[in-house]
Structures are given as structure tokens and as C-alpha cells.
Short mmCIF file of C-alpha atoms in Angstrom, two decimals:
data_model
loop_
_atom_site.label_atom_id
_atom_site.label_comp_id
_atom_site.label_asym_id
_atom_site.label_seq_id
_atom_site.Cartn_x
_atom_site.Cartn_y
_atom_site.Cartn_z
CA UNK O 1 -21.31 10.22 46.24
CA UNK O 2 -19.73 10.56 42.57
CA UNK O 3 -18.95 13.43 41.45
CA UNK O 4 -19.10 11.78 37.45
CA UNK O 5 -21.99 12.22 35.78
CA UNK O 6 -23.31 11.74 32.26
CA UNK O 7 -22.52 14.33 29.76
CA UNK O 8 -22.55 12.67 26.35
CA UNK O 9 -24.59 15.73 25.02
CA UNK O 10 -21.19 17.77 24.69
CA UNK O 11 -19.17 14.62 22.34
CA UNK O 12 -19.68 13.91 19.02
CA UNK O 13 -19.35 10.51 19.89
CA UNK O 14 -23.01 8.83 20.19
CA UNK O 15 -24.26 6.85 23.26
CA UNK O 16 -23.10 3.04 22.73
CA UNK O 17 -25.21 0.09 21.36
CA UNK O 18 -25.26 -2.20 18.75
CA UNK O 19 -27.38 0.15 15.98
CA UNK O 20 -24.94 3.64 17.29
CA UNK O 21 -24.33 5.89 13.66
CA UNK O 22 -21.13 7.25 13.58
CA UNK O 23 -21.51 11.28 13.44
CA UNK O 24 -20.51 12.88 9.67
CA UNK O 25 -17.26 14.05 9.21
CA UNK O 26 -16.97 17.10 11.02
CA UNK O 27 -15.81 19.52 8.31
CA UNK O 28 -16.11 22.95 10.22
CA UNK O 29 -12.96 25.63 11.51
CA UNK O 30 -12.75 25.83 15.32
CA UNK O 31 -10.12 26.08 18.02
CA UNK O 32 -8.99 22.66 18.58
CA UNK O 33 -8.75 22.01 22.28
CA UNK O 34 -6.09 18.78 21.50
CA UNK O 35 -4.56 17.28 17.80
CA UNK O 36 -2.07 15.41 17.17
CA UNK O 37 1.16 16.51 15.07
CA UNK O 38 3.17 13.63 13.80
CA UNK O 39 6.22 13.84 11.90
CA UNK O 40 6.91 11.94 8.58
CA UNK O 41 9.16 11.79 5.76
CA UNK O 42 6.46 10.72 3.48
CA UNK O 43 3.49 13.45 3.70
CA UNK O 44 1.59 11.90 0.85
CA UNK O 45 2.19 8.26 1.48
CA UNK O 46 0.93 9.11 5.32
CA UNK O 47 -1.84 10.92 4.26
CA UNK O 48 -2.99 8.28 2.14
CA UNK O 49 -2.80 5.65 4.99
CA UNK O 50 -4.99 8.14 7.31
CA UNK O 51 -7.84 8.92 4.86
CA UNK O 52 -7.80 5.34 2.73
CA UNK O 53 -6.85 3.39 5.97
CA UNK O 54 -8.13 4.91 9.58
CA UNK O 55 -11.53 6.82 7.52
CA UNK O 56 -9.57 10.37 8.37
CA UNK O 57 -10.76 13.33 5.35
CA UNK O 58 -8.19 15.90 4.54
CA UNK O 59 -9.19 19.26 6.03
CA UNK O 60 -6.78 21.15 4.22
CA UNK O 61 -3.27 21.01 3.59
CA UNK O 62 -0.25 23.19 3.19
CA UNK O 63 2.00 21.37 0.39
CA UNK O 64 5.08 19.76 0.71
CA UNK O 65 4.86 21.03 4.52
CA UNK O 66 1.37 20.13 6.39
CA UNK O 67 -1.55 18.00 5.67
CA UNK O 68 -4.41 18.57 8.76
CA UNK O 69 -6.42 15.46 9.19
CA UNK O 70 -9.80 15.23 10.63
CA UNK O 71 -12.32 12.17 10.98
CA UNK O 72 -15.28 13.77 13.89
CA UNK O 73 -15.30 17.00 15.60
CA UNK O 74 -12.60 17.25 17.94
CA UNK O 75 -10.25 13.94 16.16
CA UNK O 76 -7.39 16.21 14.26
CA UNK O 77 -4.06 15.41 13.17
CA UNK O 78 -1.48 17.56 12.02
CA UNK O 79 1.09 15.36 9.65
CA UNK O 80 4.31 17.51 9.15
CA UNK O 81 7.38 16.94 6.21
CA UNK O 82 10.26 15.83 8.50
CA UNK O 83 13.59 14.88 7.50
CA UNK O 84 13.88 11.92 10.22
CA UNK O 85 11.01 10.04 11.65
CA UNK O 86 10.81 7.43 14.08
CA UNK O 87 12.42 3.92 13.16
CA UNK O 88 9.76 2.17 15.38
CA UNK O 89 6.66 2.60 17.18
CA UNK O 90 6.85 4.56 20.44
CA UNK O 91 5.25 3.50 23.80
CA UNK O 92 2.96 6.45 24.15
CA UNK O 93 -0.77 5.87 21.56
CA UNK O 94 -3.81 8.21 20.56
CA UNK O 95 -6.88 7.07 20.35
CA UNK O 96 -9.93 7.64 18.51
CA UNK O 97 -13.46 6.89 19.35
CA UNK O 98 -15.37 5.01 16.71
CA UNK O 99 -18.89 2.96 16.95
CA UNK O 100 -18.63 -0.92 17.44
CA UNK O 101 -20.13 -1.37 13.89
CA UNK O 102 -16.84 0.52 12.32
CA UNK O 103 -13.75 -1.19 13.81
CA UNK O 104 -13.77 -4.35 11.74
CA UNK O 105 -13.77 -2.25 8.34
CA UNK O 106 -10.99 -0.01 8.97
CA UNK O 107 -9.05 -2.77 10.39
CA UNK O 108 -9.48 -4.56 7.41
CA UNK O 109 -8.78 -1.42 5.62
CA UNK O 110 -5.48 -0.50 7.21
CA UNK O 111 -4.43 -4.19 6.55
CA UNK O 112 -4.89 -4.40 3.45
CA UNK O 113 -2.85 -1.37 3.23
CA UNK O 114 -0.27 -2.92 5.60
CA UNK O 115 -0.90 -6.17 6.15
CA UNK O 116 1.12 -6.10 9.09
CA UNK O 117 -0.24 -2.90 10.79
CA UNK O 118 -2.79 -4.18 12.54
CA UNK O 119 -3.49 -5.62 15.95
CA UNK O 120 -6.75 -7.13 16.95
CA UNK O 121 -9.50 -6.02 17.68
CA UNK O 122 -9.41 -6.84 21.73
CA UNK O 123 -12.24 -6.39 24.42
CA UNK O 124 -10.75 -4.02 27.41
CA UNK O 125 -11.43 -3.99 31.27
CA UNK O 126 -13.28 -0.80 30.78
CA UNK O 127 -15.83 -1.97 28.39
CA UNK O 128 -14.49 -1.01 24.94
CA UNK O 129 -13.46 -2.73 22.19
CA UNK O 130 -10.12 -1.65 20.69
CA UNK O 131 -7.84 -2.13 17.62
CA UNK O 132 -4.14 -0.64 17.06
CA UNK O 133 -2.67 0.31 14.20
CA UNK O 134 0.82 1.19 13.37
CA UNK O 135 0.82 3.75 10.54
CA UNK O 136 3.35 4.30 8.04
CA UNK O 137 4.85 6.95 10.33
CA UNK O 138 5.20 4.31 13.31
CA UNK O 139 2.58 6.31 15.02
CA UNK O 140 0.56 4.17 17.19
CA UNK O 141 -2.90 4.49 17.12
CA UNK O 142 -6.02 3.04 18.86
CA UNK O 143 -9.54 2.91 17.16
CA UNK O 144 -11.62 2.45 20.26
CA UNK O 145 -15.26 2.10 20.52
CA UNK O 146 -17.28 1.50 23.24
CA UNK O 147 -19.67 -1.46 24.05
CA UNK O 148 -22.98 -1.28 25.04
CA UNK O 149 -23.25 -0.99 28.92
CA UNK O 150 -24.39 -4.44 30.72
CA UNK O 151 -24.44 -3.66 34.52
CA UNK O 152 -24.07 -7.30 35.62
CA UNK O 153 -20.91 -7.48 33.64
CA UNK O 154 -17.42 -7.44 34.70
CA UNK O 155 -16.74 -4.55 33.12
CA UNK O 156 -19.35 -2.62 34.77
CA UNK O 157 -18.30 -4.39 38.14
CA UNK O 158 -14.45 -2.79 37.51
CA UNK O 159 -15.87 0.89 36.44
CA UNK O 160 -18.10 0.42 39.65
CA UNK O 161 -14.46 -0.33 41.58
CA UNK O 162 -13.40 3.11 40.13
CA UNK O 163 -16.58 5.34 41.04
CA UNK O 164 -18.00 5.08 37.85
CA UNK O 165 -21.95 3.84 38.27
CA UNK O 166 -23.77 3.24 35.45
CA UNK O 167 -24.84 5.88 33.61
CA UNK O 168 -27.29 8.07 33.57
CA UNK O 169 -30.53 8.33 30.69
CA UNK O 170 -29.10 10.65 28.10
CA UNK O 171 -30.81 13.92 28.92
CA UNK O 172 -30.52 13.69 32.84
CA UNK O 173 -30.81 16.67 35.29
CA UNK O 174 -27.41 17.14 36.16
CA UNK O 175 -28.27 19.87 38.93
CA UNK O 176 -25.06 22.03 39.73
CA UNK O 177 -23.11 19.57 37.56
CA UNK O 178 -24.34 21.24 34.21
#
């Protein structure tokens, strides 16, 4: 028995397929329960990348010191003024969920920003396709989105591998789960 079950009701992010909408920018105050700081020494030029390149809005912003970033409920940012950044991309990523139909417009929109920011987009073992950008910052970031769920696939074969069956209908009974 799994002890996973299906509890997309809770996410901004909507249920995968071809036609999913991307939720509005989520433009309320709440107690984040994870963000992201990252330092830079260029708080506008960052900013710009975020909201122009990865579809980020700027929640508010504290100037010359703080700009807090936020594309859905739950996906904030904190860029802070730093005297000394990083010189190159670190091992560790954040991602962000997106919908399948968004990736290939903010890639292009983050390359044509930095033409050489961008890698892919790529299909993953866990059924979702991903692209990575390097910001101006040398954050590294990963747009992911997930694809819709084919149980005969591979994908579904390696998340099957891990305990994870194919999920439930949205709505489910989750019993003592819920």
C-alpha cells in the first residue's frame, strides 16, 4: 500500500494536460512557507531579467536594498543589493512549476535577454519537461512543467518503481489521508 495520494486541490499548480491555464499571478500577503533570497550586485538589472525574462511580477520592493519577486502563490524570491555575488553558477537549482504551454515562451524570453542563458527544454525520467536558466545573478533556475500522465509510458513505469501509482481523479476520497 502507498501511502501518496493525490492532493492537487492544495497547489496552485493545475492538473497536467495539453489545454492546463496557468493560475494568475498570485498578488496576495501571506506567510511564505519557502522563497528564495539571492544575492546580486545589480538589483535592477536582476529584477528586470525575473519579471521581463522568467514571467516573475514585482510584489514590492524596498529600494536600493530588496526587490520580492513573485510569479504563483507560493513561487517568491527575495533579490538582495550585495557587494559580491557569485562568479558562476552553483550546483544547487530552484525550480518553478509552469504549464507545458509556457516553457517555450519564457525560454525564448530569457534568451533573448541572454542569449546564452538558456538550456533546453529536456523531457525528465519523472515525466516533466524542464528548461534552466542562468540569470544574471548566476542563479540557476529550472522552469519545470509537468506532462500529461500516460500510464503505459516509461515514465509512469519509473514513478511506479518509486511507489508512485497513477493518480487519482482530482476530487478523490482521500479517507484518513485528508
Amino acid at each position: 500500500m502507498s501511502d501518496y495520494y493525490n492532493a492537487f486541490e492544495i497547489s496552485p499548480v493545475p492538473a497536467p494536460g495539453p489545454d492546463a491555464v496557468p493560475p494568475e499571478p498570485f498578488r496576495g500577503i501571506y506567510g511564505m512557507p519557502a522563497f528564495v533570497t539571492i544575492p546580486t550586485t545589480d538589483l535592477a538589472g536582476s529584477a528586470d531579467f525575473w519579471v521581463r525574462g522568467l514571467g516573475f511580477f514585482e510584489l514590492f520592493s524596498i529600494p536600493g536594498t530588496l526587490v520580492h519577486l513573485r510569479r504563483w502563490a507560493f513561487q517568491d524570491v527575495l533579490l538582495v543589493a550585495a557587494p559580491n555575488a557569485v562568479e558562476r553558477p552553483p550546483a544547487m537549482s530552484v525550480s518553478f512549476a509552469c504549464v507545458l504551454g509556457q516553457l517555450d515562451g519564457l525560454a525564448e524570453a530569457c534568451r533573448a535577454l541572454r542569449p546564452e542563458s538558456v538550456e533546453g527544454p529536456r523531457d525528465t525520467p519523472w515525466n516533466t519537461r524542464d528548461v534552466e536558466v542562468i540569470t544574471p545573478e548566476n542563479a540557476r533556475v529550472v522552469l519545470t512543467a509537468a506532462k500529461p500522465f500516460d500510464p503505459e509510458s516509461q515514465e509512469a513505469r519509473n514513478l511506479a518503481d518509486m511507489g508512485i501509482t497513477a493518480p487519482e481523479p482530482i476530487g478523490a476520497d482521500h479517507g484518513t489521508h485528508a
